[in-house]
Coordinates of C-alpha atoms in Angstrom, one line a residue:
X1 CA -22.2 -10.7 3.2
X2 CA -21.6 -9.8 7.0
X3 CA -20.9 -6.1 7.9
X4 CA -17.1 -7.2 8.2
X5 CA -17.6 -8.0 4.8
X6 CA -19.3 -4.6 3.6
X7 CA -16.4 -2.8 2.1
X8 CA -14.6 -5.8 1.1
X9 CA -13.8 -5.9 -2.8
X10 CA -10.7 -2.9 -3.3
X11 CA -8.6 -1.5 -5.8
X12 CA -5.7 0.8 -5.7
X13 CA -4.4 3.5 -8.3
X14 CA -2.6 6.5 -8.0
X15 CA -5.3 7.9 -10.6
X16 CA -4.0 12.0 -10.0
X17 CA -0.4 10.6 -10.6
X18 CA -2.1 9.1 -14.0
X19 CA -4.1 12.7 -14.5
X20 CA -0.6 14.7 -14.1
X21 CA 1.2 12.1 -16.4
X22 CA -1.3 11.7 -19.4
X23 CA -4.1 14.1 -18.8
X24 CA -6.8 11.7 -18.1
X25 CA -9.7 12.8 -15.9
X26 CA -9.1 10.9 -12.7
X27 CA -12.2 11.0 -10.9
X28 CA -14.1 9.7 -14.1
X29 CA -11.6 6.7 -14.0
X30 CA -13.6 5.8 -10.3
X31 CA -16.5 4.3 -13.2
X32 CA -14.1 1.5 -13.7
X33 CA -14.0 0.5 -9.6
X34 CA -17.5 0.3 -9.6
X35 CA -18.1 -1.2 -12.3
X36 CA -16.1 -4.1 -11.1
X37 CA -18.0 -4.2 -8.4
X38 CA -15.4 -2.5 -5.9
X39 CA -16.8 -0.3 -3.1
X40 CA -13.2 0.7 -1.3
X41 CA -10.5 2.4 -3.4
X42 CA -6.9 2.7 -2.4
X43 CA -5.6 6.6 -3.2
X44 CA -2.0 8.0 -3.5
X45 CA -2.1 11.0 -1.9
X46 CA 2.0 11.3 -1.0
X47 CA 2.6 14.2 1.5
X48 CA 4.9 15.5 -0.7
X49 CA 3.2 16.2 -3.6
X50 CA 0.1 18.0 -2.1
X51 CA 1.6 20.1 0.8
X52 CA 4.2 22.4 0.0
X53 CA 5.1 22.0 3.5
X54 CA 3.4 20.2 6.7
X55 CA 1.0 23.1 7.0
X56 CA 0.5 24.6 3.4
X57 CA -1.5 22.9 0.4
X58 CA -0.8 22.9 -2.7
X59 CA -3.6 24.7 -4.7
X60 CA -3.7 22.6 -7.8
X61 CA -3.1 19.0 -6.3
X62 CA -5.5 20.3 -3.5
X63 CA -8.5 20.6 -6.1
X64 CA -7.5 17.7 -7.9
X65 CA -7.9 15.9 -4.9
X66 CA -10.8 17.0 -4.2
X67 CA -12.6 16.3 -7.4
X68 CA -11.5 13.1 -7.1
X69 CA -12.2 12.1 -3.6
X70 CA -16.3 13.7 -3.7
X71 CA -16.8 11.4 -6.7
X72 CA -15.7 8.4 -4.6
X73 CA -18.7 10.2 -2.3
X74 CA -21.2 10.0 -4.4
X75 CA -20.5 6.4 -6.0
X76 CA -20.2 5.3 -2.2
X77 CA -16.4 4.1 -2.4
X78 CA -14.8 4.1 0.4
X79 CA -11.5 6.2 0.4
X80 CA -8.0 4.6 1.7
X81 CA -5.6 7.7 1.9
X82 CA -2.2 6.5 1.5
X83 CA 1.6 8.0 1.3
X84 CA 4.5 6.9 1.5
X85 CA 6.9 10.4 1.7
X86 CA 7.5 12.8 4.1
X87 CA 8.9 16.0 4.6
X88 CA 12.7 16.6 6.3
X89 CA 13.8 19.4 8.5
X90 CA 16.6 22.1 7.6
X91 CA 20.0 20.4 8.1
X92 CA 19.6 16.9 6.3
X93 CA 20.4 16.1 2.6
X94 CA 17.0 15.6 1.7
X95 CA 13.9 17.6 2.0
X96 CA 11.9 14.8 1.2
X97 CA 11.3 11.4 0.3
X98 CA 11.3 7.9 2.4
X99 CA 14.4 8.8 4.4
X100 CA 15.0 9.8 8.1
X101 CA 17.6 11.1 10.4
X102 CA 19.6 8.8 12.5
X103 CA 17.2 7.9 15.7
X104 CA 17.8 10.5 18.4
X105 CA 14.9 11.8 20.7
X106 CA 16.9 14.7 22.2
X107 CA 14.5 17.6 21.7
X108 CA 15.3 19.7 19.2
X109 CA 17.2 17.1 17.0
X110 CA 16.9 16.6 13.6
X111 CA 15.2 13.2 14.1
X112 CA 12.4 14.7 16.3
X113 CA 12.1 17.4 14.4
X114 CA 11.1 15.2 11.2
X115 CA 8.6 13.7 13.7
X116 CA 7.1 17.0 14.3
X117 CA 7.0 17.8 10.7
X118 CA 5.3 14.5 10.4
X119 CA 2.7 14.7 12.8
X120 CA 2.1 18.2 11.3
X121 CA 1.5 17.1 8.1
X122 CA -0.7 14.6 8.7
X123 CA -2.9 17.1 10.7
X124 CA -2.9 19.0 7.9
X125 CA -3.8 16.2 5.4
X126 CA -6.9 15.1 7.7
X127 CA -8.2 18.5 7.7
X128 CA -7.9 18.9 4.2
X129 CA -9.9 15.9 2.8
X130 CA -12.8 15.1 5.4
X131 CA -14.0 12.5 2.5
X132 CA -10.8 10.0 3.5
X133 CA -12.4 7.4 6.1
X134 CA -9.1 5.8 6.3
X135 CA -5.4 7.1 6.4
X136 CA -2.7 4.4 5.7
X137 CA 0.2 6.1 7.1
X138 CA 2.9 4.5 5.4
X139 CA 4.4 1.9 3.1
X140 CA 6.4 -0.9 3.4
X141 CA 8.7 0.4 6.0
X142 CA 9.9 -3.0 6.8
X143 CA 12.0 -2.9 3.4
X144 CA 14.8 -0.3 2.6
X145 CA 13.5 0.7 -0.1
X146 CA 11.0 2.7 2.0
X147 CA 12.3 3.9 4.8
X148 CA 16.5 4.4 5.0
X149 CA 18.7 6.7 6.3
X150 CA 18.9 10.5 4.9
X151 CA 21.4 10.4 2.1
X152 CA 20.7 6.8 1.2
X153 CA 19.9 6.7 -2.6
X154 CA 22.4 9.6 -3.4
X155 CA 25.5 8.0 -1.7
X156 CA 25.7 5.0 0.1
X157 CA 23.0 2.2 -0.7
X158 CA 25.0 -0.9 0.9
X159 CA 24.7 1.2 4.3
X160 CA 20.5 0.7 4.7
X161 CA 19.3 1.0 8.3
X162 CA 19.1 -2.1 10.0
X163 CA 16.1 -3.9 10.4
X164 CA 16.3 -2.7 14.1
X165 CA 16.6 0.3 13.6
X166 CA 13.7 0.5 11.1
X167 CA 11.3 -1.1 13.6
X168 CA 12.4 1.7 16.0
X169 CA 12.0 4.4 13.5
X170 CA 8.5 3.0 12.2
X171 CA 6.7 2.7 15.5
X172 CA 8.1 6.5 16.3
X173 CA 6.4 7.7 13.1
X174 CA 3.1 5.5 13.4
X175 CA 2.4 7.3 16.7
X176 CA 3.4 10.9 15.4
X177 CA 1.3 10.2 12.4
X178 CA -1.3 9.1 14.2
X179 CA -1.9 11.9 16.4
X180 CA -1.5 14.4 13.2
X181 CA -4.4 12.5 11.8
X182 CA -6.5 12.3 14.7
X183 CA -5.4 16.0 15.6
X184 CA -7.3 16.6 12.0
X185 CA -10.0 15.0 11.8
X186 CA -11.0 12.8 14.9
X187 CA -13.8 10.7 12.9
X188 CA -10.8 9.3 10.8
X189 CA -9.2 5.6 11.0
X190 CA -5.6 5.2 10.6
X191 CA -4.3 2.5 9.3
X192 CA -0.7 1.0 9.9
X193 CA 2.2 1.4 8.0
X194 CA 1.6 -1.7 5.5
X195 CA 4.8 -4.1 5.9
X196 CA 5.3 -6.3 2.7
X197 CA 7.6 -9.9 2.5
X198 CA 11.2 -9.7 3.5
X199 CA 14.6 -10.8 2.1
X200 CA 18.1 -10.5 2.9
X201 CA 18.5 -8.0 0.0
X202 CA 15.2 -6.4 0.1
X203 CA 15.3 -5.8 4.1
X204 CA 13.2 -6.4 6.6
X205 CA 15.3 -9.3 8.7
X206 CA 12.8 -12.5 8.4
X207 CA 15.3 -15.3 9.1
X208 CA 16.5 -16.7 5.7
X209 CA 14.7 -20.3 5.9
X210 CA 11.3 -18.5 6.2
X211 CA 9.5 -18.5 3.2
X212 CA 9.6 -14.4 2.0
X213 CA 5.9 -13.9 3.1
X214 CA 6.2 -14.4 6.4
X215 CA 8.1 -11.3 6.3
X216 CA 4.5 -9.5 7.4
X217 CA 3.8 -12.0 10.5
X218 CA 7.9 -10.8 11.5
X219 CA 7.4 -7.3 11.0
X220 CA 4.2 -6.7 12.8
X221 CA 5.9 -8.7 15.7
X222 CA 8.8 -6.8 15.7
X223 CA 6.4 -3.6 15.8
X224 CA 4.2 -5.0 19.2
X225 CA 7.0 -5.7 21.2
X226 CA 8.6 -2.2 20.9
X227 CA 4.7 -0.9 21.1
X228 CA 4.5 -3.3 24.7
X229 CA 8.2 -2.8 25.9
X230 CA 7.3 0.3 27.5
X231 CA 10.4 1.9 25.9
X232 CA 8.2 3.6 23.5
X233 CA 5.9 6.4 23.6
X234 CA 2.5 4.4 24.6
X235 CA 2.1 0.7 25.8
X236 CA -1.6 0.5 23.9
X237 CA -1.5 -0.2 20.1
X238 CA -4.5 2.0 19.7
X239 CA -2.5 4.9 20.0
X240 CA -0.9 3.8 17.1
X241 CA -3.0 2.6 15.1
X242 CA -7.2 1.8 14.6
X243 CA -6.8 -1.0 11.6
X244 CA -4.1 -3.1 10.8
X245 CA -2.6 -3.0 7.0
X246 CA -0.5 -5.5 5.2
X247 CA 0.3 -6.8 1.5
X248 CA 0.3 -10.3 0.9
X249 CA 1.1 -10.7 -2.6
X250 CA 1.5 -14.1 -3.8
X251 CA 5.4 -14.7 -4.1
X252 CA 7.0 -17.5 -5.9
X253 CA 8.7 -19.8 -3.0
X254 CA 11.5 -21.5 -5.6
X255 CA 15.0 -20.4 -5.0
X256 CA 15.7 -17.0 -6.7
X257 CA 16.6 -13.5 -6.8
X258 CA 14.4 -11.0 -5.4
X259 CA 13.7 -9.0 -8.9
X260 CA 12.2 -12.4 -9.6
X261 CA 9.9 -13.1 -6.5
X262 CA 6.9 -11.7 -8.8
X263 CA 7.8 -14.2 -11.7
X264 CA 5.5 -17.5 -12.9
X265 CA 4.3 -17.9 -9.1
X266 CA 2.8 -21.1 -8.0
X267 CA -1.4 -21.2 -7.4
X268 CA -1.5 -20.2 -3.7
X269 CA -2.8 -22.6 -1.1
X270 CA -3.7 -22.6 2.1
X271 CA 0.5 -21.6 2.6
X272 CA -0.8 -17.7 1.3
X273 CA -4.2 -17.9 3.6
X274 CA -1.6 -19.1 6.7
X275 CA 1.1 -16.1 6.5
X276 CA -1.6 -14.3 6.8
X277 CA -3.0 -16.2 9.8
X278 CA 0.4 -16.0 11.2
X279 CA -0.1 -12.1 10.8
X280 CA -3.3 -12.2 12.8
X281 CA -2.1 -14.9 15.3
X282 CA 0.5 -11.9 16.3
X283 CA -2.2 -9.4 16.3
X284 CA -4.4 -11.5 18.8
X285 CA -0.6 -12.3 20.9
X286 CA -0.5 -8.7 22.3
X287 CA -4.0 -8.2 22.8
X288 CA -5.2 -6.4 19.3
X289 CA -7.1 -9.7 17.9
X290 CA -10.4 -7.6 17.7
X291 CA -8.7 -4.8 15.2
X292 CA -10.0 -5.6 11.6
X293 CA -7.2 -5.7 8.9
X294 CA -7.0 -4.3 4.9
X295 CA -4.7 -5.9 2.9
X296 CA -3.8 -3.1 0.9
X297 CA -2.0 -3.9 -2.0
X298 CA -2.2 -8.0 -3.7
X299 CA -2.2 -8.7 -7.1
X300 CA -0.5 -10.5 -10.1
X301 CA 1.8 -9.0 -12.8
X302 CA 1.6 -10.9 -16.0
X303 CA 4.6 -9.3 -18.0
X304 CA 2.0 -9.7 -20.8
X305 CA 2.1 -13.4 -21.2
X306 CA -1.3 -14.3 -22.2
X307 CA -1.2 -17.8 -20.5
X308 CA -0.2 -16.0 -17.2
X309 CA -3.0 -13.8 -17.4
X310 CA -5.3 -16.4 -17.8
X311 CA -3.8 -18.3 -15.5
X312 CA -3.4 -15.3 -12.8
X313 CA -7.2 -14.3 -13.2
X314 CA -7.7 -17.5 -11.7
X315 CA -5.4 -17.5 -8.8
X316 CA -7.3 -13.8 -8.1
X317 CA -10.3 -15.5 -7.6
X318 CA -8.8 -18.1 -5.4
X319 CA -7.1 -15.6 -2.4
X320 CA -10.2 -13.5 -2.8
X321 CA -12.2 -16.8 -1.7
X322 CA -9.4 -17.1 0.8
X323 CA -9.9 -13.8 1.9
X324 CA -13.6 -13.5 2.3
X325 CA -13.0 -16.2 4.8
X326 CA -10.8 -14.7 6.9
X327 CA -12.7 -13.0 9.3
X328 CA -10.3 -10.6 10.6
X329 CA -10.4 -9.2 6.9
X330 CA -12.0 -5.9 6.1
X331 CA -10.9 -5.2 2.8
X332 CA -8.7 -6.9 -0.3
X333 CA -7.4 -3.8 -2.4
X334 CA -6.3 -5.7 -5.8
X335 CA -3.2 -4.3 -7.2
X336 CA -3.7 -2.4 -9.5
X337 CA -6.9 -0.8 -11.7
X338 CA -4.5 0.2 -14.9
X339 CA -0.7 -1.0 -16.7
X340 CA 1.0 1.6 -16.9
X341 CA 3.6 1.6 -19.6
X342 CA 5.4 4.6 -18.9
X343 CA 7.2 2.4 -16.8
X344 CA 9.2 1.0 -19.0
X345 CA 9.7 4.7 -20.7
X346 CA 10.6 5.5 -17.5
X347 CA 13.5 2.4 -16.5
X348 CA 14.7 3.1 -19.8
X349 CA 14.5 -1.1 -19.8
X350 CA 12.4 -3.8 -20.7
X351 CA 13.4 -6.8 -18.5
X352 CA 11.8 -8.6 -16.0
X353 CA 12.1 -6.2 -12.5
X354 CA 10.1 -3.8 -10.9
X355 CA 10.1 -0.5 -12.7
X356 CA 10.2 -2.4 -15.9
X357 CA 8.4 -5.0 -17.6
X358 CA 6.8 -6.4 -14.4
X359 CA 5.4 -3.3 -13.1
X360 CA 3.6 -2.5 -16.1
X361 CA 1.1 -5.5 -16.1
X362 CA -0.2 -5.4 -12.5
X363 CA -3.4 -3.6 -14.2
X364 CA -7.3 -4.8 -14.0
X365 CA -7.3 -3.3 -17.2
X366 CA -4.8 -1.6 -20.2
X367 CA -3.4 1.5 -20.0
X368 CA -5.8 3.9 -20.9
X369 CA -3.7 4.6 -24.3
X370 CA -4.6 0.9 -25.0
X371 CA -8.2 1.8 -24.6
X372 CA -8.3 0.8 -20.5
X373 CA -10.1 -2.7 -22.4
X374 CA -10.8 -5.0 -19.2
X375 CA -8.1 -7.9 -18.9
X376 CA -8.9 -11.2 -17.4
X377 CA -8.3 -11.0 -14.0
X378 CA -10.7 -7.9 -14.0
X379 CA -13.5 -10.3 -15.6
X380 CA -12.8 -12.4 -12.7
X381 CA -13.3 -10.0 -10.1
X382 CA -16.4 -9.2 -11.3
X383 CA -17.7 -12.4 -11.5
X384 CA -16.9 -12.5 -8.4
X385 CA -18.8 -9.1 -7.1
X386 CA -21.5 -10.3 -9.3
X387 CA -21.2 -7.3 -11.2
X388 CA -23.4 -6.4 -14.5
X389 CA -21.7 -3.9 -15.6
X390 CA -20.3 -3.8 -19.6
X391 CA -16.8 -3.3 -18.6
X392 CA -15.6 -3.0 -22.0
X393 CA -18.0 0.0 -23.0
X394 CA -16.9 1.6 -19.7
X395 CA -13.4 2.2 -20.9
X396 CA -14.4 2.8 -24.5
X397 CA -16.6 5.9 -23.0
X398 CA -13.0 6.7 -20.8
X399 CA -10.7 6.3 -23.7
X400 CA -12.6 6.7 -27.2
X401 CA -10.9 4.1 -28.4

């Protein structure tokens, strides 16, 4: 494998989320990544829950942290520090969450002073956890859903930001991010915010004729021309931004809802390898085409339909052939290590939408009160690694079940 290739085979999991929620021991869960055959791990490590504020840790989630990120040390798995929340200043409705101020760079407004906060947090993250080699500094802004005005989810939700204004809000808090994290620990990467497909209902302002995917290709366009305008607060992407995140998940291209993007999806062809050419081709436009990309989140959610699984572990092995391929690619992070079904406890539902019954079976393996037993598409991806390990006896040691 060539030395783009090194730290190729990922996985995500918010495994202290999964600690908090069912007491499992998160860094022993890390056994499962490598035995797969992973070398790069994806960690939720939301602002929000491990500051108290942009310059205080929390004690408890600090050492949890911790634990969990000098085991990744010693197995040699590269860390992805991710989070998607923020803090908000005195005088909005919020004080926290995906949510900003209305756009205003007067000093002392409310919007720069969320940027402050921002960049101050971020500082403080980097210096925190020197064992992160790589801070994705947000998620899926491109979509409403994570990034909308202050008081969106509590009043208002047909008034999002529009997807100008959510470029122009993103490519503020990439570069305020950015220097936090550089500010804190100058031997760290950061990553861009990770843009995901776009839809009319969704956000993100791909023309409707588009297939959904090439909602990332859009997005990161929309994000270099404000970067080259000169209207912005630096001209050179790498003040933004070191690497170059996005998540191509394989969406179903038929005509249908957006709850149901995730459902029975087609085997992907060379139409998933070329939306994510089309991503790079607008890399190498503006000048960034050397800049190696992670494709931080992909995967397949089965809804526990045994002939999808079968059928899904197979399309895994397909875009990670794809993938190895594309040399711009550093790293595939599969989507995701465990099912959780405390998402449906949690929706209160069992139908077919995210939060419910397709969240849930996203997982390499079961939940860990199913025994974390491997599921097909983790067989596949360690065929694929070439991996030896007895996956099953790993969770049984996990679980005792």
């Amino acid at each position: 494998m060539d030395n783009n290739k090194e730290r190729f085979f990922g996985v995500g999991e918010p495994l202290i989320q999964r600690e908090n929620d069912q007491g499992i021991c998160a860094e022993k869960y890390l056994d499962l990544v490598k035995g797969l055959g992973c070398n790069a791990y994806r960690s939720w490590m939301h602002l929000t829950e491990i500051l108290k504020d942009p310059v205080t840790p929390d004690e408890k989630a600090l050492e949890q942290h911790t634990r969990l990120l000098n085991r990744a040390l010693e197995l040699d798995i590269e860390v992805t520090g991710m989070s998607h929340e923020w803090f908000l200043p005195e005088g909005c409705r919020q004080k926290k969450g995906h949510a900003m101020p209305e756009r205003d760079l007067t000093p002392g407004s409310l919007y720069m002073k969320a940027l402050e906060m921002l960049e101050q947090s971020w500082c403080t993250m980097a210096g925190l956890f020197p064992q992160v080699q790589i801070w994705e500094i947000g998620n899926e802004w491109n979509l409403n859903a994570f990034l909308h005005p202050d008081g969106f989810l509590e009043s208002d939700m047909s008034k999002p930001f529009t997807p100008d204004e959510k470029y122009d809000i993103a490519v503020d808090m990439m570069y305020f991010a950015a220097k936090g994290v550089r500010r804190g620990n100058p031997n760290a990467k950061v990553a861009s915010f990770s843009p995901a497909l776009s839809t009319e209902g969704l956000g993100g302002g791909l023309p409707y004729f588009f297939p959904v995917m090439y909602g990332v290709a859009w997005a990161l366009d929309q994000i270099y021309q404000r970067i080259k305008s000169g209207k912005f607060w630096s001209t050179e992407p790498d003040d933004y931004f070191d690497l170059v995140a996005w998540h191509p998940y394989v969406f179903t291209t038929r005509d249908v809802s957006d709850r149901d993007l995730f459902m029975d999806v087609e085997e992907p062809d060379t139409l998933w390898r070329d939306f994510n050419d089309a991503a790079y081709r607008v890399m190498r436009r503006y000048g960034d085409g050397d800049k190696q990309v992670l494709l931080t989140e992909t995967g397949f959610t089965d809804c526990g339909n045994p002939e999808w699984e079968e059928r899904y572990a197979a399309y895994n092995k397909k875009i990670l052939n794809y993938a190895m391929n594309m040399p711009y690619v550093r790293t595939l992070h599969n989507f995701r290590l465990l099912n959780e079904n405390a998402m449906l406890q949690r929706a209160g539902i069992e139908d077919n939408q995210i939060g419910g019954m397709t969240e849930v079976y996203f997982g390499l393996f079961t939940d860990p009160e199913d025994g974390c037993r491997p599921r097909k598409r983790a067989y596949a991806i360690a065929e694929m690694t070439k991996s030896e390990a007895d996956l099953l006896k790993i969770g049984q040691e996990l679980t005792g079940r």
